[in-house]
Short mmCIF file of C-alpha atoms in Angstrom, two decimals:
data_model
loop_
_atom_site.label_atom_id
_atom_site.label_comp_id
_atom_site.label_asym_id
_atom_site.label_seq_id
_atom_site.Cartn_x
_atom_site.Cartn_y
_atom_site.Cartn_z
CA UNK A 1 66.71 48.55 -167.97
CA UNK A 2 65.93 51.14 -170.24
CA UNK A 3 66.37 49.53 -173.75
CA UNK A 4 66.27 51.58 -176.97
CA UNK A 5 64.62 48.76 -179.95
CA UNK A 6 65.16 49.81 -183.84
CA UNK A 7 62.60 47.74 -185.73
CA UNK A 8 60.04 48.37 -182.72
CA UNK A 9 57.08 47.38 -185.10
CA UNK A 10 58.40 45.45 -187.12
CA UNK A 11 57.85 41.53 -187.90
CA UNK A 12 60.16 40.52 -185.06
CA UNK A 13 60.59 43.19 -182.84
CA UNK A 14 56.63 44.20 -182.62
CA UNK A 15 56.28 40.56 -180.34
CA UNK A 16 59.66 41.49 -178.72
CA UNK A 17 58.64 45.41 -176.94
CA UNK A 18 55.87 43.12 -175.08
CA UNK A 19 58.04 40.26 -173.54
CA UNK A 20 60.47 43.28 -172.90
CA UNK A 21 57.83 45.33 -171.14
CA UNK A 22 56.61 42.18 -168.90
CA UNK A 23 59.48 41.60 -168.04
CA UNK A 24 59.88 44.97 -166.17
CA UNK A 25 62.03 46.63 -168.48
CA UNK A 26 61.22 50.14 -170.16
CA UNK A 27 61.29 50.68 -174.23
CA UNK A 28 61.74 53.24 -176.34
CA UNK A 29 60.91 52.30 -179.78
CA UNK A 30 62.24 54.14 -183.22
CA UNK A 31 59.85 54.88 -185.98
CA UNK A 32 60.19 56.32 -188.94
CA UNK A 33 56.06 56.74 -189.70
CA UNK A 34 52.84 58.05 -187.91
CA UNK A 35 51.38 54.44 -188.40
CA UNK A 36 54.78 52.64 -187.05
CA UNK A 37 54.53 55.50 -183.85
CA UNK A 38 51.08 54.79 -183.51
CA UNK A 39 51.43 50.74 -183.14
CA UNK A 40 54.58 51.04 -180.84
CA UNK A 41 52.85 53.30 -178.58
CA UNK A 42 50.06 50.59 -178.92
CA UNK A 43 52.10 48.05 -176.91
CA UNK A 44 52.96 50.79 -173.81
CA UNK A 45 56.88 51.53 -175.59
CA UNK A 46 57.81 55.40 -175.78
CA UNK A 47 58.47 56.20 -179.18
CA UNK A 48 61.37 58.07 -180.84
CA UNK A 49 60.99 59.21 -184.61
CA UNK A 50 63.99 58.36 -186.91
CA UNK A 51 64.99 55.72 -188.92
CA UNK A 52 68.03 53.75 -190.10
CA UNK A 53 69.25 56.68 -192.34
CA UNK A 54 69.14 59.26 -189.56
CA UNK A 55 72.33 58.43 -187.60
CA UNK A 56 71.20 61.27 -185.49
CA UNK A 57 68.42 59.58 -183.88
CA UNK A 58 70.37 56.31 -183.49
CA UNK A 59 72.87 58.02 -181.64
CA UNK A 60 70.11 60.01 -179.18
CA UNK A 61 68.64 56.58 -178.94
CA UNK A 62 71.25 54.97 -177.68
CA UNK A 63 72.81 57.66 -175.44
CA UNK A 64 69.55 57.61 -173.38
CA UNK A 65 69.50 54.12 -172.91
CA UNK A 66 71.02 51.26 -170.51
CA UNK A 67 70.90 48.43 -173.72
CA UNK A 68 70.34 48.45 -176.96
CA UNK A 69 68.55 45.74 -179.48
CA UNK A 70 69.33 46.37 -183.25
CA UNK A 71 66.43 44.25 -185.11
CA UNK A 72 65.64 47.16 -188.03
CA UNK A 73 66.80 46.19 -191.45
CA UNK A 74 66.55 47.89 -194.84
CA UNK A 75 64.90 44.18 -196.77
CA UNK A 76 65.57 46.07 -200.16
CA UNK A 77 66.19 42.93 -202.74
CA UNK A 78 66.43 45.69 -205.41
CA UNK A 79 69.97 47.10 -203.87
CA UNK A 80 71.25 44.55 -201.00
CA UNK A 81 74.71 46.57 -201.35
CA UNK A 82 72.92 49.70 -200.16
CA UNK A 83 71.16 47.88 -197.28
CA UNK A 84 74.31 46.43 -196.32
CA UNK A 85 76.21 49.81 -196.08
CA UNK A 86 73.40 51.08 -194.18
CA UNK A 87 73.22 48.50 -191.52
CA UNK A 88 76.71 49.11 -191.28
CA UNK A 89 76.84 52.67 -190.73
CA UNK A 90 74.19 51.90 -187.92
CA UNK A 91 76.00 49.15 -186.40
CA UNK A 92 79.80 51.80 -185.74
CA UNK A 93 77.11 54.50 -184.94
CA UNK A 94 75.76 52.21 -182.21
CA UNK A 95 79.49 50.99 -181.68
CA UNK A 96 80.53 54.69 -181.17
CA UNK A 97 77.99 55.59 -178.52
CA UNK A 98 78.23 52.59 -176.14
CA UNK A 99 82.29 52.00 -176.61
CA UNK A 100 83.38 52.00 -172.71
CA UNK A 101 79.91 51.58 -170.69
CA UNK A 102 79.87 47.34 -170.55
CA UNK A 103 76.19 47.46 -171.63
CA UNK A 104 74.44 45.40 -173.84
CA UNK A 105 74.37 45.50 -177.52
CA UNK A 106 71.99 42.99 -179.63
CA UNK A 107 71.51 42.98 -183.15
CA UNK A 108 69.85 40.88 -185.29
CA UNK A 109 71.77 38.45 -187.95
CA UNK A 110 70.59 34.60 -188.84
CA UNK A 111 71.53 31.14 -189.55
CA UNK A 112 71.69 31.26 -193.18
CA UNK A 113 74.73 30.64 -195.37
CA UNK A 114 77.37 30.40 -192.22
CA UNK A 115 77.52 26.51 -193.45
CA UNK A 116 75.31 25.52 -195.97
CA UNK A 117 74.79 22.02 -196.49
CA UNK A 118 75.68 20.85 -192.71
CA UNK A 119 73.89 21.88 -189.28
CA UNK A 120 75.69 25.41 -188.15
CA UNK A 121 75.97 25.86 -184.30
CA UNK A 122 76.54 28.85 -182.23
CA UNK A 123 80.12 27.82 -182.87
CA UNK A 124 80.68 28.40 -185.75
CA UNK A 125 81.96 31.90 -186.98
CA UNK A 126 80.41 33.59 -189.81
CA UNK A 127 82.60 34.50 -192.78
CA UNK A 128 80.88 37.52 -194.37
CA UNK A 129 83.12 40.14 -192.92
CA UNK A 130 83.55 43.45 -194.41
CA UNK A 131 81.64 46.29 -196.04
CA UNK A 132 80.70 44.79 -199.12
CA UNK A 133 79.41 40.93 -197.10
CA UNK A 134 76.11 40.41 -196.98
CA UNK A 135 74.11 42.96 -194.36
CA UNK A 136 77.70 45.06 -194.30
CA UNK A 137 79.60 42.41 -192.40
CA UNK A 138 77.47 43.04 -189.99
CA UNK A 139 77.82 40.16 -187.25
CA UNK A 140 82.17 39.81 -187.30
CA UNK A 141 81.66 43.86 -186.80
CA UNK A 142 79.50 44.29 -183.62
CA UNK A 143 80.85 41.33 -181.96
CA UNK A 144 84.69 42.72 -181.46
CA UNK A 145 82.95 45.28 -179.91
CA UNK A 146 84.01 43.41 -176.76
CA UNK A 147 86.92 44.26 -176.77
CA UNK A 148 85.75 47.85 -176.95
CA UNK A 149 83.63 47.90 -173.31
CA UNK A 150 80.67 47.09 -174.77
CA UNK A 151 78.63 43.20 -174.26
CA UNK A 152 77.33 42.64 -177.74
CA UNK A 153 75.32 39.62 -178.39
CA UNK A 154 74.35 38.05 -181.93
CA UNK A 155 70.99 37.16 -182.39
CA UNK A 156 70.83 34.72 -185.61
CA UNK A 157 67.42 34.28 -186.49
CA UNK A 158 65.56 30.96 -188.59
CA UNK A 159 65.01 32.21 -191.65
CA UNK A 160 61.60 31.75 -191.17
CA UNK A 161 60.33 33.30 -188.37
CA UNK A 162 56.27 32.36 -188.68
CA UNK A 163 53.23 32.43 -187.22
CA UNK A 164 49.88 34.34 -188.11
CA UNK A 165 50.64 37.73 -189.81
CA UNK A 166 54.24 36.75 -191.42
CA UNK A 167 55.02 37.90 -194.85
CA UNK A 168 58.48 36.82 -194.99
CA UNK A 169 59.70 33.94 -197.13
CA UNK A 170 57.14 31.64 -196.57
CA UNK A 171 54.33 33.64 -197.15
CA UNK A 172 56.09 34.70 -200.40
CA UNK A 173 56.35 30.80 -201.30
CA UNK A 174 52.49 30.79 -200.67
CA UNK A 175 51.81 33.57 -203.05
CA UNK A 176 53.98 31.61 -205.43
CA UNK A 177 52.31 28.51 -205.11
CA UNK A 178 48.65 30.38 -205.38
CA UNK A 179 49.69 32.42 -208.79
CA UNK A 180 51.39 29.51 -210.61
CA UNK A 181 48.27 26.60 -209.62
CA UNK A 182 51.40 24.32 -208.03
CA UNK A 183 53.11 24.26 -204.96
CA UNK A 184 56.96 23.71 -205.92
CA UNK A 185 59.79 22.35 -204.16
CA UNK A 186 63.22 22.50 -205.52
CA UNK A 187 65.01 19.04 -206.83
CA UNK A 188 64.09 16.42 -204.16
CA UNK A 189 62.65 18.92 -201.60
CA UNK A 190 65.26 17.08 -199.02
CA UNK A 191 66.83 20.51 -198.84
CA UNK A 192 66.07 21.78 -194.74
CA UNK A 193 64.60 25.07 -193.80
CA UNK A 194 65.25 25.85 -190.08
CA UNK A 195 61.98 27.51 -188.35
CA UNK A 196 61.36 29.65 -185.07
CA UNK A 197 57.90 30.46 -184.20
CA UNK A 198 57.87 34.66 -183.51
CA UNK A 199 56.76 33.89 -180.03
CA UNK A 200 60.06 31.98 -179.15
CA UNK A 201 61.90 33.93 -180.92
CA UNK A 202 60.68 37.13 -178.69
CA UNK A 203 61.75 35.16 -175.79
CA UNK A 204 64.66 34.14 -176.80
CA UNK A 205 65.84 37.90 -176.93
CA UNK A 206 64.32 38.94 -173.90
CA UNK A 207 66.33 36.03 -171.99
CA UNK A 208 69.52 37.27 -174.12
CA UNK A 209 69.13 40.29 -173.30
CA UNK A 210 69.27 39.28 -169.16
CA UNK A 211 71.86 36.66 -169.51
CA UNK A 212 74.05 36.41 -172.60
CA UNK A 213 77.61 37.64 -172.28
CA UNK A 214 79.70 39.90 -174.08
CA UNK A 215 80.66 37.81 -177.72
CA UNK A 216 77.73 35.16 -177.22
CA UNK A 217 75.51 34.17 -180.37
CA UNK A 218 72.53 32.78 -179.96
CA UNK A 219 70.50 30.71 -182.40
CA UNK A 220 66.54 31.92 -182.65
CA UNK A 221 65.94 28.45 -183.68
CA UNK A 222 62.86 26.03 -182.92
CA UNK A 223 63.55 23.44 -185.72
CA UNK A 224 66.27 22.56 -187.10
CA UNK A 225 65.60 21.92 -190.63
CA UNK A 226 62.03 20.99 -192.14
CA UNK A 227 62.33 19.80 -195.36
CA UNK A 228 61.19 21.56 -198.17
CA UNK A 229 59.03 19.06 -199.84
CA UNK A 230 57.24 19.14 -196.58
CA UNK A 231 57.12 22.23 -196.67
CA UNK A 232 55.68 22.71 -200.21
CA UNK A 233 53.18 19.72 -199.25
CA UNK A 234 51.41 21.51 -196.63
CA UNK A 235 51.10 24.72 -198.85
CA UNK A 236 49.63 22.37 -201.34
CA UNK A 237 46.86 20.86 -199.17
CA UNK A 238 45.93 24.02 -197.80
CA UNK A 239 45.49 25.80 -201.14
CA UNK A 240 44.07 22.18 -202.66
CA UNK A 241 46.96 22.69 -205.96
CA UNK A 242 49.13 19.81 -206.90
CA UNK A 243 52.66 19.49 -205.73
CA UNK A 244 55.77 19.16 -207.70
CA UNK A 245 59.16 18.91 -208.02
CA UNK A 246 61.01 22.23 -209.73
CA UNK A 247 64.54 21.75 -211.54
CA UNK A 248 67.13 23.64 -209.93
CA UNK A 249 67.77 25.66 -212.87
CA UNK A 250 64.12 26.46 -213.24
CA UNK A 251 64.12 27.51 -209.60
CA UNK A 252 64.22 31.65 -210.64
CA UNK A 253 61.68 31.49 -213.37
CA UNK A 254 59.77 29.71 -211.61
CA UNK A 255 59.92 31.22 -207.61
CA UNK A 256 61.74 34.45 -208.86
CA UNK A 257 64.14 35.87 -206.84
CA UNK A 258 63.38 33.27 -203.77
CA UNK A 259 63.76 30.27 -205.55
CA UNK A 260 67.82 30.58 -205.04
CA UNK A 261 66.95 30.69 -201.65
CA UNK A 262 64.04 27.94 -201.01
CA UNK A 263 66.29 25.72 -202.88
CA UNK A 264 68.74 26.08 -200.01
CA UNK A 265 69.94 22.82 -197.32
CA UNK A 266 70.71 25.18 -194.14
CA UNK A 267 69.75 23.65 -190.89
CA UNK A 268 70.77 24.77 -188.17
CA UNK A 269 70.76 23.49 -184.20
CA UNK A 270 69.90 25.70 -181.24
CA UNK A 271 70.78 23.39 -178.55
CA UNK A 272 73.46 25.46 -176.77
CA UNK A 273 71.57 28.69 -176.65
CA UNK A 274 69.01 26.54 -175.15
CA UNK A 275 71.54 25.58 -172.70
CA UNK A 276 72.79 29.09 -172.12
CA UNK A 277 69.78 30.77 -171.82
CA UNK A 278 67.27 27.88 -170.01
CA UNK A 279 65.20 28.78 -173.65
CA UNK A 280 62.72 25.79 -174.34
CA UNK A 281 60.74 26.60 -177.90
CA UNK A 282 57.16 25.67 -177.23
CA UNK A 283 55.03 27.44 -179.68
CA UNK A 284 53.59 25.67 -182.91
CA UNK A 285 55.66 24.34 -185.37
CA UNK A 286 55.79 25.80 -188.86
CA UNK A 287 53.78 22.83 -190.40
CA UNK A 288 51.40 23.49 -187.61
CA UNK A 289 50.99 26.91 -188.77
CA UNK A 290 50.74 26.00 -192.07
CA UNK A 291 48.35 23.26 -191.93
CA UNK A 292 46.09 26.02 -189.32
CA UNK A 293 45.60 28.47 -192.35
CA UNK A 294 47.68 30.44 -190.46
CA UNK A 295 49.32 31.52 -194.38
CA UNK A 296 46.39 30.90 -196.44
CA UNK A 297 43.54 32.51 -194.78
#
């Protein structure tokens, strides 16, 4: 297939143009810089210049193209509302163009905050529908596109998606834990983090991409939940600072605008994508990469 990736060299999608291009399919990558062009053309992707403001482009993209995968996404902490409306423009856009042809339509979502507190499954529906939900209601949006011709597939991502390079949450945590002298867990640390290492999680939507059917979600998920403390532990050792317990309300002085998040229990299970897929996680574990250097370095 011809597949047409947003977020081509990005975190995520820069490990998933190379499983894509192995195996057999062509990609055409957008980017929105000379340096983002220059490291998808790196991996043996076409490029196409745009971004996710430039409806234009998405459109071309997609008209030229047997599939598309949606992983692009404005991380703007400053204005979430704003990203949200954009990833929804970009998700009818994509909606619009593919509406009657059966193919494929992934797009990146995650595990987080479908049901906090207990493990969420591929089952379970998430709530945040709507313009103003979290990433523009995103996920409930793309997936009726079934009933519009089109085979759109959910792709709910850890969120922590590691391995050497990553400067997502955990890396943030790191920097925390280096400024302040102490690496910080929130309450008890029993709290559970679910984890994918980026080379699974390129799999994972390579084999989605060649087998899940129209409506399916599948869970980018290699552990289910490591506890925080754990978590905080490791960083500890690695940067040789003490570890310690944070109060919840002292979470956002103390972590700033992650600590609502790190003091989170969201675990999540990704045994029936496993099943659907024949996807076996086998890359290192998150306290593997963490006790490597893999953050600290």
């Amino acid at each position: 297939m011809r597949v047409f990736v947003t977020g081509a060299s990005g975190w995520i999608g820069s490990a998933v143009v190379p499983e894509l291009l192995a195996a057999g399919h062509d990609v055409v990558g957008l980017a929105r810089s000379d340096e983002s062009a220059a490291d998808v053309r790196a991996t043996g992707a076409e490029v196409q210049r745009g971004s996710l403001d430039d409806l234009v482009s998405l459109r071309a993209g997609a008209e030229a193209s047997d599939a598309v995968i949606h992983l692009a996404f404005k991380h703007d902490f400053s204005d979430f509302a704003g990203a949200g409306r954009t990833e929804r423009a970009a998700i009818e856009t994509f909606g619009d163009v593919l509406a009657g042809s059966g193919r494929p339509f992934l797009f990146a979502s995650g595990v987080a905050m479908i049901t906090p507190g207990r493990v969420v499954t591929e089952r379970d529906a998430s709530q945040a529908g709507g313009p103003d939900a979290p990433r523009g209601g995103a996920e409930p949006l793309a997936l009726a596109f079934a009933e519009r011709g089109i085979r759109p597939v959910s792709l709910r991502f850890s969120p922590t998606v590691h391995g050497e390079g990553d400067h997502g949450f955990i890396a943030t945590i790191v920097g925390v834990a280096r400024a302040k002298g102490v690496s910080g867990y929130v309450g008890d640390g029993s709290n559970r983090w679910p984890a994918v290492h980026r080379s699974d999680a390129a799999r994972m939507v390579t084999l989605a991409l060649e087998k899940a059917p129209a409506g399916a979600v599948v869970h980018g998920v290699g552990e289910e939940g490591i506890p925080t403390r754990d978590i905080a532990e490791a960083i500890g050792q690695q940067l040789g600072v003490p570890v310690a317990s944070v109060a919840p309300d002292a979470a956002a002085e103390h972590f700033g605008w992650i600590g609502a998040f790190f003091g989170l229990d969201i675990p999540a299970s990704s045994a029936l994508t496993q099943e659907l897929l024949g996807w076996t996680p086998t890359g290192p574990t998150l306290l593997a990469d963490l006790g490597s250097g893999a953050y600290t370095r």
